[in-house]
Amino acid sequence: MGTQQSDNTGRRIDLAKAIEEQKPGRFTATLVVISCIVTFFDGFDMLVLSFVASYLRDDFGLDQVQIGNLFGWGIFGAMVGGFAFGWIGDRIGRRPAILVSVAGFGLTAIGMGLAPDYASLTVLRFLNGIMLGGLLPLIWTLNIEFAPRAYRATVVTVVMMGYTLGGALAGPITDWIAPHYGWHTVFIASGILTLFLCFILFLSLPESARYLTLKGKAKDKVVAALQKIAPHLEARTSDTIYCSDETGPAGDQERFRISALFSGKLAAITPLLWLAYIGSSMAVYFKATWGPTIFEDVGLTRTEIAYLSSASSIVGSAAGLGLMRFTDRYGPIAIAGLPLLAAPILWIMGTYDTTLTIFVALSLASMTMIGGMHFGLHSIAGVFYPSQFRANGAGWATSIAKIGSISAPVIAGYMLAGGLPVKQAFAIVAVAPLVSGISLLLLSRIAHWGQENETDLVETEEQSALQAAAQ
């Protein structure tokens, strides 16, 4: 049951085995609930700008290129944040990095609400994006490191339900607040609530027991976590605690090198994961940023757009949630079908004249599939990498994905400003999920799942990657 006798220093407790054998309990449930609340505000703050954009256009007199650039700077900030906070999380810990991220996007949200002009709003959105982009890979990593391997994709998918709900409610909340109290109030209220959440996190958020064990720090906190995960072990600070499925000395996090992400089979896995993420993010952020504006141009009201966007987000998350057990069992192949179905639907939307009702139905169907794919990618992004640099691995994946996130709204802004019919933009975007689907098919052939995945990716990859990290 995860223990082994030691002659002189008491028992030896395998933390990895204890995590694998744990029964669902209050500790893990609380962590998932807290994480969902955190990602709710992350999703709300990331996507609310899309619904405030029309108010900004009227208030500051912005054109389509300026709005596209505002979106782009926010996403570029998220890209920087993923790189930076992935490194910070592996160096100083998941918990303090999460606290800094949450406090940061709360403060910058308030700043955006007080911004007097377009220039200051752009700078604040970039800083806000850094903080928002840093959170997700950290919160995934923390949950993955407390979850049994067979449920990691499921746990991350559930955690991301908070992100989806936040994004889904961004439209209705904006539609409720902005007409009566102004767009400024939307940002300020979000920022104040986020800062209150940061205080709750300070009191309740645990540090990763795996991380602390590998770093050789705060053994009392590791023991406290073990007492909650596996109380039958009756862990004590006199016990020797180790992780049997992790290799390398405790200080490897501080010697992370990008080459570690490309060692062994990771040399093929990492680029394919990045490519799938880029295509997915391009499709998702095109819809999230320009979708409300395009739908308004084709005849929908702002209220109708808000609820359509919410519905597509919720249905997309439901698709991802429905796939989670299949993703845990079969890996990337369980996700690949969704983008391959979304691509032809987007092409039809952009090339055929349809009624508004059919156009809306096709949009809902395509975004259900794209949203499900994006959820699936979130759920596996950190699974391929060992704990020594898992936050870096997930952070790099989500940050590289921002190439698609940045390019989609900026390119669409220039295309629309150049006179491209708004509906034809969907046909061009169809290439993005097609690239993602092909990448996931190739990834599934390389990253064998199930028992073979555990032995190959967890043991062999950790050894070769850690050798590269130490060079």
Coordinates of C-alpha atoms in Angstrom, one line a residue:
M1 CA 0.0 0.0 0.0
G2 CA 2.8 2.4 -0.9
T3 CA 5.0 1.7 2.1
Q4 CA 8.3 -0.1 2.5
Q5 CA 10.3 -0.7 5.7
S6 CA 13.7 1.0 6.1
D7 CA 16.2 -0.2 8.6
N8 CA 17.3 3.0 10.3
T9 CA 15.2 5.9 9.2
G10 CA 11.7 4.5 9.6
R11 CA 9.4 3.7 6.7
R12 CA 9.8 4.5 3.1
I13 CA 6.7 5.9 1.5
D14 CA 6.2 6.0 -2.2
L15 CA 4.3 9.2 -2.8
A16 CA 3.6 8.3 -6.5
K17 CA 2.0 5.0 -5.4
A18 CA -0.1 6.7 -2.7
I19 CA -1.4 9.1 -5.3
E20 CA -2.2 6.3 -7.7
E21 CA -4.0 4.3 -5.0
Q22 CA -5.9 7.2 -3.4
K23 CA -9.7 7.1 -3.1
P24 CA -11.7 10.2 -4.0
G25 CA -12.0 12.4 -1.0
R26 CA -12.4 15.9 0.3
F27 CA -8.9 17.0 -0.4
T28 CA -8.9 16.3 -4.1
A29 CA -12.5 17.4 -4.5
T30 CA -11.7 20.7 -2.8
L31 CA -8.6 21.3 -5.0
V32 CA -10.7 20.7 -8.1
V33 CA -13.5 23.1 -7.0
I34 CA -11.0 25.8 -6.0
S35 CA -9.3 25.4 -9.4
C36 CA -12.6 25.7 -11.2
I37 CA -13.3 29.0 -9.5
V38 CA -9.8 30.3 -10.4
T39 CA -10.2 29.3 -14.0
F40 CA -13.7 30.9 -14.1
F41 CA -12.2 34.3 -13.6
D42 CA -9.3 33.5 -16.0
G43 CA -11.8 32.6 -18.7
F44 CA -14.0 35.6 -17.9
D45 CA -11.2 38.1 -18.1
M46 CA -9.7 36.5 -21.2
L47 CA -12.9 36.6 -23.2
V48 CA -14.8 39.6 -21.8
L49 CA -12.9 42.0 -24.1
S50 CA -14.7 40.5 -27.1
F51 CA -18.0 41.6 -25.7
V52 CA -16.8 45.0 -24.5
A53 CA -15.1 45.7 -27.9
S54 CA -18.3 47.3 -29.5
Y55 CA -18.5 49.7 -26.5
L56 CA -14.8 50.5 -26.8
R57 CA -15.3 51.1 -30.5
D58 CA -18.0 53.6 -29.8
D59 CA -16.3 55.2 -26.8
F60 CA -12.7 55.6 -28.2
G61 CA -13.6 55.7 -31.9
L62 CA -11.6 52.6 -32.8
D63 CA -11.5 50.9 -36.2
Q64 CA -11.3 47.2 -36.9
V65 CA -7.5 47.1 -37.1
Q66 CA -7.2 48.8 -33.7
I67 CA -9.6 46.4 -32.1
G68 CA -7.7 43.5 -33.7
N69 CA -4.5 44.8 -32.3
L70 CA -6.0 45.2 -28.9
F71 CA -7.0 41.5 -29.0
G72 CA -3.5 40.6 -30.3
W73 CA -1.6 42.4 -27.6
G74 CA -3.6 40.6 -24.9
I75 CA -3.0 37.2 -26.5
F76 CA 0.7 38.1 -27.0
G77 CA 0.8 38.9 -23.3
A78 CA -0.7 35.5 -22.5
M79 CA 2.0 33.9 -24.7
V80 CA 4.7 35.7 -22.6
G81 CA 2.9 34.7 -19.4
G82 CA 2.9 31.0 -20.3
F83 CA 6.6 31.0 -20.9
A84 CA 7.4 33.1 -17.8
F85 CA 5.1 31.5 -15.3
G86 CA 5.9 28.0 -16.5
W87 CA 9.6 28.7 -15.6
I88 CA 8.6 30.4 -12.3
G89 CA 6.3 27.5 -11.3
D90 CA 9.0 25.0 -11.8
R91 CA 11.5 27.1 -9.9
I92 CA 9.7 28.5 -6.9
G93 CA 6.6 26.3 -6.8
R94 CA 3.1 26.0 -8.3
R95 CA 1.3 27.7 -5.3
P96 CA 3.3 31.0 -5.1
A97 CA 3.3 31.4 -8.9
I98 CA -0.5 30.9 -9.0
L99 CA -1.0 33.5 -6.3
V100 CA 1.1 36.1 -8.2
S101 CA -0.8 35.3 -11.4
V102 CA -4.2 35.7 -9.9
A103 CA -3.3 38.9 -8.0
G104 CA -1.8 40.3 -11.2
F105 CA -4.8 39.8 -13.4
G106 CA -7.1 41.2 -10.7
L107 CA -5.1 44.4 -10.5
T108 CA -4.7 44.8 -14.2
A109 CA -8.4 44.2 -14.8
I110 CA -9.1 47.2 -12.4
G111 CA -6.5 49.2 -14.3
M112 CA -8.3 48.5 -17.6
G113 CA -11.6 49.7 -16.2
L114 CA -9.9 53.0 -15.3
A115 CA -7.9 53.4 -18.6
P116 CA -8.4 56.8 -20.0
D117 CA -7.5 56.1 -23.6
Y118 CA -6.7 53.4 -26.2
A119 CA -2.9 53.5 -25.7
S120 CA -3.1 52.9 -21.9
L121 CA -5.8 50.3 -22.4
T122 CA -3.5 48.4 -24.8
V123 CA -0.6 48.4 -22.4
L124 CA -2.8 47.2 -19.6
R125 CA -4.3 44.5 -21.7
F126 CA -0.8 43.2 -22.5
L127 CA 0.1 43.1 -18.8
N128 CA -3.3 41.5 -18.1
G129 CA -2.6 38.9 -20.7
I130 CA 0.7 38.0 -19.1
M131 CA -1.0 37.2 -15.8
L132 CA -3.9 35.4 -17.5
G133 CA -1.7 33.3 -19.7
G134 CA 0.5 32.2 -16.7
L135 CA -2.4 30.7 -14.7
L136 CA -3.7 27.7 -16.8
P137 CA -0.5 25.7 -17.1
L138 CA 0.2 26.1 -13.4
I139 CA -3.3 25.1 -12.3
W140 CA -3.2 22.1 -14.7
T141 CA 0.2 21.0 -13.3
L142 CA -1.0 21.3 -9.7
N143 CA -4.0 19.1 -10.4
I144 CA -2.1 16.6 -12.5
E145 CA 0.4 16.1 -9.8
F146 CA -2.3 15.2 -7.2
A147 CA -4.3 13.0 -9.6
P148 CA -3.9 9.3 -10.4
R149 CA -2.6 8.8 -14.0
A150 CA -5.9 7.2 -15.2
Y151 CA -7.8 10.3 -14.2
R152 CA -5.5 13.2 -15.1
A153 CA -7.2 14.1 -18.4
T154 CA -10.6 13.9 -16.6
V155 CA -9.4 16.2 -13.8
V156 CA -8.0 18.8 -16.1
T157 CA -11.2 18.8 -18.2
V158 CA -13.3 19.3 -15.1
V159 CA -11.1 22.2 -14.0
M160 CA -11.4 23.8 -17.4
M161 CA -15.2 23.8 -17.1
G162 CA -14.6 26.8 -14.9
Y163 CA -12.7 28.5 -17.7
T164 CA -15.5 27.8 -20.1
L165 CA -18.2 28.9 -17.7
G166 CA -16.3 32.2 -17.2
G167 CA -16.0 32.7 -20.9
A168 CA -19.6 31.7 -21.5
L169 CA -21.0 34.2 -18.9
A170 CA -18.7 37.0 -20.2
G171 CA -21.3 38.0 -22.8
P172 CA -24.5 37.9 -20.7
I173 CA -22.7 39.6 -17.8
T174 CA -21.4 42.4 -20.1
D175 CA -24.9 42.7 -21.6
W176 CA -26.4 43.0 -18.1
I177 CA -23.8 45.5 -16.7
A178 CA -22.4 47.6 -19.5
P179 CA -25.6 49.2 -20.9
H180 CA -26.5 50.5 -17.4
Y181 CA -23.2 51.1 -15.6
G182 CA -20.7 51.3 -18.4
W183 CA -18.0 49.0 -19.8
H184 CA -15.6 50.2 -17.1
T185 CA -17.7 48.6 -14.4
V186 CA -17.3 45.2 -16.0
F187 CA -13.5 45.2 -15.6
I188 CA -13.5 46.9 -12.2
A189 CA -16.0 44.4 -10.7
S190 CA -14.1 41.5 -12.1
G191 CA -10.8 42.8 -10.7
I192 CA -12.2 43.3 -7.2
L193 CA -13.7 39.8 -7.1
T194 CA -10.5 38.3 -8.4
L195 CA -8.4 40.0 -5.6
F196 CA -10.9 38.6 -3.0
L197 CA -10.4 35.1 -4.6
C198 CA -6.6 35.6 -4.3
F199 CA -7.0 36.0 -0.5
I200 CA -9.1 32.7 -0.4
L201 CA -6.3 31.0 -2.4
F202 CA -3.7 32.2 0.0
L203 CA -5.5 30.4 2.8
S204 CA -6.5 27.2 1.1
L205 CA -4.4 26.4 -2.0
P206 CA -1.9 23.5 -1.4
E207 CA 1.5 23.2 -2.9
S208 CA 2.2 20.1 -5.1
A209 CA 3.5 17.3 -2.9
R210 CA 5.3 15.8 -5.9
Y211 CA 7.1 19.1 -6.4
L212 CA 8.1 19.5 -2.8
T213 CA 9.3 15.9 -2.6
L214 CA 11.5 16.3 -5.7
K215 CA 12.8 19.7 -4.5
G216 CA 13.5 18.2 -1.0
K217 CA 11.5 21.0 0.7
A218 CA 8.8 21.4 3.3
K219 CA 8.5 17.8 4.3
D220 CA 5.8 18.7 6.8
K221 CA 3.6 19.9 4.0
V222 CA 4.2 16.6 2.0
V223 CA 3.3 14.6 5.1
A224 CA 0.1 16.8 5.6
A225 CA -0.9 16.1 2.0
L226 CA -0.3 12.4 2.5
Q227 CA -2.4 12.3 5.6
K228 CA -5.3 13.6 3.5
I229 CA -4.7 11.6 0.4
A230 CA -3.8 8.3 2.1
P231 CA -4.7 8.6 5.8
H232 CA -4.2 4.8 6.3
L233 CA -0.5 5.3 5.8
E234 CA -0.2 7.5 8.9
A235 CA 2.7 9.4 7.4
R236 CA 5.2 11.1 9.7
T237 CA 8.1 13.5 9.1
S238 CA 10.5 10.7 10.1
D239 CA 9.5 8.7 7.1
T240 CA 11.5 8.7 3.9
I241 CA 9.2 9.9 1.1
Y242 CA 10.1 9.5 -2.5
C243 CA 8.4 9.3 -6.0
S244 CA 9.1 6.0 -7.8
D245 CA 8.0 7.3 -11.2
E246 CA 10.2 10.4 -11.1
T247 CA 13.9 10.4 -11.8
G248 CA 16.7 12.9 -11.4
P249 CA 18.0 14.9 -8.5
A250 CA 15.9 17.5 -6.7
G251 CA 17.5 20.5 -8.3
D252 CA 16.7 19.6 -11.9
Q253 CA 14.0 22.2 -12.1
E254 CA 16.6 25.0 -11.8
R255 CA 18.6 23.6 -14.7
F256 CA 15.7 23.3 -17.2
R257 CA 16.7 23.6 -20.8
I258 CA 14.4 23.8 -23.8
S259 CA 16.2 20.7 -25.2
A260 CA 14.5 18.6 -22.5
L261 CA 11.2 19.1 -24.4
F262 CA 12.8 17.4 -27.4
S263 CA 14.6 14.4 -26.1
G264 CA 13.6 10.8 -26.9
K265 CA 10.1 10.6 -28.3
L266 CA 9.4 14.1 -27.1
A267 CA 11.3 15.2 -30.2
A268 CA 8.2 14.2 -32.2
I269 CA 5.6 14.6 -29.5
T270 CA 6.3 18.2 -28.6
P271 CA 6.2 19.7 -32.1
L272 CA 3.0 17.8 -32.9
L273 CA 1.4 18.9 -29.7
W274 CA 2.4 22.5 -30.4
L275 CA 1.1 22.3 -34.0
A276 CA -2.2 20.9 -32.8
Y277 CA -2.5 23.7 -30.2
I278 CA -1.7 26.4 -32.7
G279 CA -4.5 25.3 -35.1
S280 CA -6.9 24.9 -32.2
S281 CA -6.1 28.3 -30.7
M282 CA -6.4 30.0 -34.1
A283 CA -10.0 28.6 -34.6
V284 CA -11.0 29.2 -31.0
Y285 CA -9.7 32.8 -30.8
F286 CA -11.1 33.8 -34.2
K287 CA -14.5 32.9 -32.9
A288 CA -14.0 34.4 -29.4
T289 CA -12.6 37.7 -30.7
W290 CA -14.3 38.4 -34.0
G291 CA -17.3 36.2 -33.6
P292 CA -19.5 38.8 -31.8
T293 CA -18.6 41.5 -34.3
I294 CA -19.2 39.3 -37.4
F295 CA -22.5 38.1 -36.0
E296 CA -23.6 41.6 -35.4
D297 CA -22.8 42.5 -39.0
V298 CA -24.9 39.6 -40.3
G299 CA -27.9 40.6 -38.4
L300 CA -27.9 39.4 -34.8
T301 CA -28.5 41.7 -31.8
R302 CA -25.9 42.0 -29.1
T303 CA -28.1 40.1 -26.7
E304 CA -28.6 37.3 -29.2
I305 CA -24.8 37.2 -29.8
A306 CA -24.1 37.0 -26.1
Y307 CA -26.3 34.0 -25.6
L308 CA -25.1 32.3 -28.8
S309 CA -21.5 32.6 -27.7
S310 CA -22.4 31.3 -24.2
A311 CA -24.3 28.3 -25.7
S312 CA -21.4 27.4 -28.0
S313 CA -18.9 27.6 -25.1
I314 CA -21.1 25.5 -22.9
V315 CA -21.8 22.9 -25.6
G316 CA -18.1 22.8 -26.5
S317 CA -17.1 22.2 -23.0
A318 CA -19.8 19.5 -22.7
A319 CA -18.2 17.8 -25.7
G320 CA -14.8 17.9 -24.1
L321 CA -16.3 16.6 -20.8
G322 CA -18.0 13.8 -22.7
L323 CA -14.6 12.8 -24.2
M324 CA -12.6 12.9 -21.0
R325 CA -12.8 9.2 -20.1
F326 CA -12.0 8.2 -23.6
T327 CA -9.1 10.7 -23.6
D328 CA -7.8 9.1 -20.4
R329 CA -8.0 5.7 -21.9
Y330 CA -7.1 6.3 -25.6
G331 CA -5.2 9.6 -25.6
P332 CA -5.0 12.0 -28.6
I333 CA -6.9 9.7 -31.0
A334 CA -10.1 10.3 -29.0
I335 CA -9.8 14.1 -29.8
A336 CA -8.8 14.0 -33.4
G337 CA -12.2 13.4 -35.0
L338 CA -13.7 16.7 -33.7
P339 CA -11.5 19.1 -35.6
L340 CA -11.6 16.9 -38.7
L341 CA -15.4 17.4 -38.7
A342 CA -15.2 21.1 -37.8
A343 CA -13.1 22.0 -40.9
P344 CA -15.7 21.2 -43.6
I345 CA -18.5 22.8 -41.6
L346 CA -16.4 26.1 -41.4
W347 CA -15.7 25.8 -45.1
I348 CA -19.5 25.5 -45.8
M349 CA -20.2 28.5 -43.6
G350 CA -17.7 30.6 -45.6
T351 CA -18.6 29.6 -49.1
Y352 CA -22.3 28.9 -49.3
D353 CA -25.2 31.3 -49.0
T354 CA -27.5 30.1 -46.2
T355 CA -30.3 31.5 -44.1
L356 CA -29.3 33.2 -40.9
T357 CA -30.8 30.3 -38.9
I358 CA -28.7 27.7 -40.7
F359 CA -25.6 29.9 -40.4
V360 CA -26.1 30.1 -36.7
A361 CA -26.7 26.3 -36.4
L362 CA -23.5 25.6 -38.4
S363 CA -21.6 28.0 -36.2
L364 CA -22.8 26.3 -33.0
A365 CA -21.9 22.8 -34.4
S366 CA -18.4 23.9 -35.5
M367 CA -17.6 25.5 -32.2
T368 CA -18.9 22.6 -30.3
M369 CA -16.3 20.4 -32.1
I370 CA -13.6 23.0 -31.9
G371 CA -14.3 23.7 -28.2
G372 CA -14.2 19.9 -27.5
M373 CA -10.9 19.6 -29.2
H374 CA -9.5 22.5 -27.3
F375 CA -10.6 21.0 -24.0
G376 CA -9.0 17.7 -25.0
L377 CA -5.7 19.4 -25.7
H378 CA -5.8 21.1 -22.3
S379 CA -6.3 17.8 -20.7
I380 CA -3.2 16.1 -22.2
A381 CA -0.8 19.1 -22.5
G382 CA 1.1 18.4 -19.3
V383 CA 0.7 14.6 -19.2
F384 CA 3.6 13.9 -21.5
Y385 CA 6.2 15.7 -19.3
P386 CA 7.7 14.6 -15.9
S387 CA 7.1 16.7 -12.8
Q388 CA 10.6 18.2 -12.9
F389 CA 9.6 20.3 -15.8
R390 CA 5.9 19.7 -16.2
A391 CA 4.9 23.4 -15.7
N392 CA 7.5 24.4 -18.3
G393 CA 6.2 21.7 -20.7
A394 CA 2.6 22.8 -20.3
G395 CA 3.6 26.5 -20.3
W396 CA 5.6 26.2 -23.5
A397 CA 2.7 24.3 -25.2
T398 CA 0.1 26.9 -24.3
S399 CA 2.5 29.8 -25.1
I400 CA 3.4 28.4 -28.5
A401 CA -0.3 28.0 -29.1
K402 CA -0.7 31.8 -28.8
I403 CA 0.9 32.0 -32.3
G404 CA -2.5 30.9 -33.5
S405 CA -4.3 33.0 -30.9
I406 CA -2.5 36.2 -31.8
S407 CA -2.6 35.7 -35.6
A408 CA -6.3 34.9 -35.9
P409 CA -7.7 38.2 -34.6
V410 CA -5.0 40.3 -36.2
I411 CA -5.1 38.7 -39.6
A412 CA -8.9 38.7 -39.6
G413 CA -8.9 42.4 -38.7
Y414 CA -6.8 43.2 -41.7
M415 CA -8.8 40.9 -44.0
L416 CA -12.1 42.5 -42.9
A417 CA -10.7 46.0 -43.1
G418 CA -9.5 45.1 -46.7
G419 CA -13.1 44.4 -47.8
L420 CA -13.2 40.6 -47.4
P421 CA -16.9 39.5 -47.0
V422 CA -17.3 38.6 -43.3
K423 CA -18.6 35.1 -44.0
Q424 CA -15.6 34.1 -46.2
A425 CA -13.3 34.5 -43.2
F426 CA -14.8 31.2 -41.9
A427 CA -13.7 29.3 -45.0
I428 CA -10.1 30.5 -44.4
V429 CA -10.2 29.6 -40.7
A430 CA -11.2 26.0 -41.7
V431 CA -7.5 25.3 -42.4
A432 CA -6.8 25.6 -38.6
P433 CA -8.8 22.7 -37.3
L434 CA -7.7 20.6 -40.2
V435 CA -4.1 21.1 -39.2
S436 CA -5.0 20.2 -35.6
G437 CA -6.8 17.0 -36.5
I438 CA -3.9 15.7 -38.7
S439 CA -1.4 16.6 -35.9
L440 CA -3.4 14.7 -33.3
L441 CA -3.6 11.6 -35.6
L442 CA 0.1 11.6 -35.9
L443 CA 0.6 12.3 -32.2
S444 CA -1.6 9.3 -31.3
R445 CA 0.6 7.0 -33.4
I446 CA 3.7 8.1 -31.6
A447 CA 2.4 8.5 -28.0
H448 CA 1.0 5.1 -27.3
W449 CA -1.6 5.3 -24.5
G450 CA -2.6 3.0 -21.7
Q451 CA -0.1 0.7 -20.0
E452 CA 2.4 1.1 -22.8
N453 CA 2.2 4.9 -22.5
E454 CA 2.9 4.6 -18.8
T455 CA 6.1 2.6 -19.2
D456 CA 7.3 4.3 -22.3
L457 CA 6.5 8.0 -21.7
V458 CA 6.8 8.1 -17.9
E459 CA 9.9 6.1 -17.5
T460 CA 12.0 6.3 -20.7
E461 CA 11.1 9.9 -21.5
E462 CA 11.8 11.2 -18.0
Q463 CA 15.3 9.6 -18.1
S464 CA 16.2 11.0 -21.5
A465 CA 14.6 14.3 -20.9
L466 CA 16.2 14.9 -17.5
Q467 CA 19.6 14.0 -19.1
A468 CA 19.0 16.8 -21.6
A469 CA 17.8 19.1 -18.9
A470 CA 21.0 18.6 -16.9
Q471 CA 23.3 19.4 -19.9

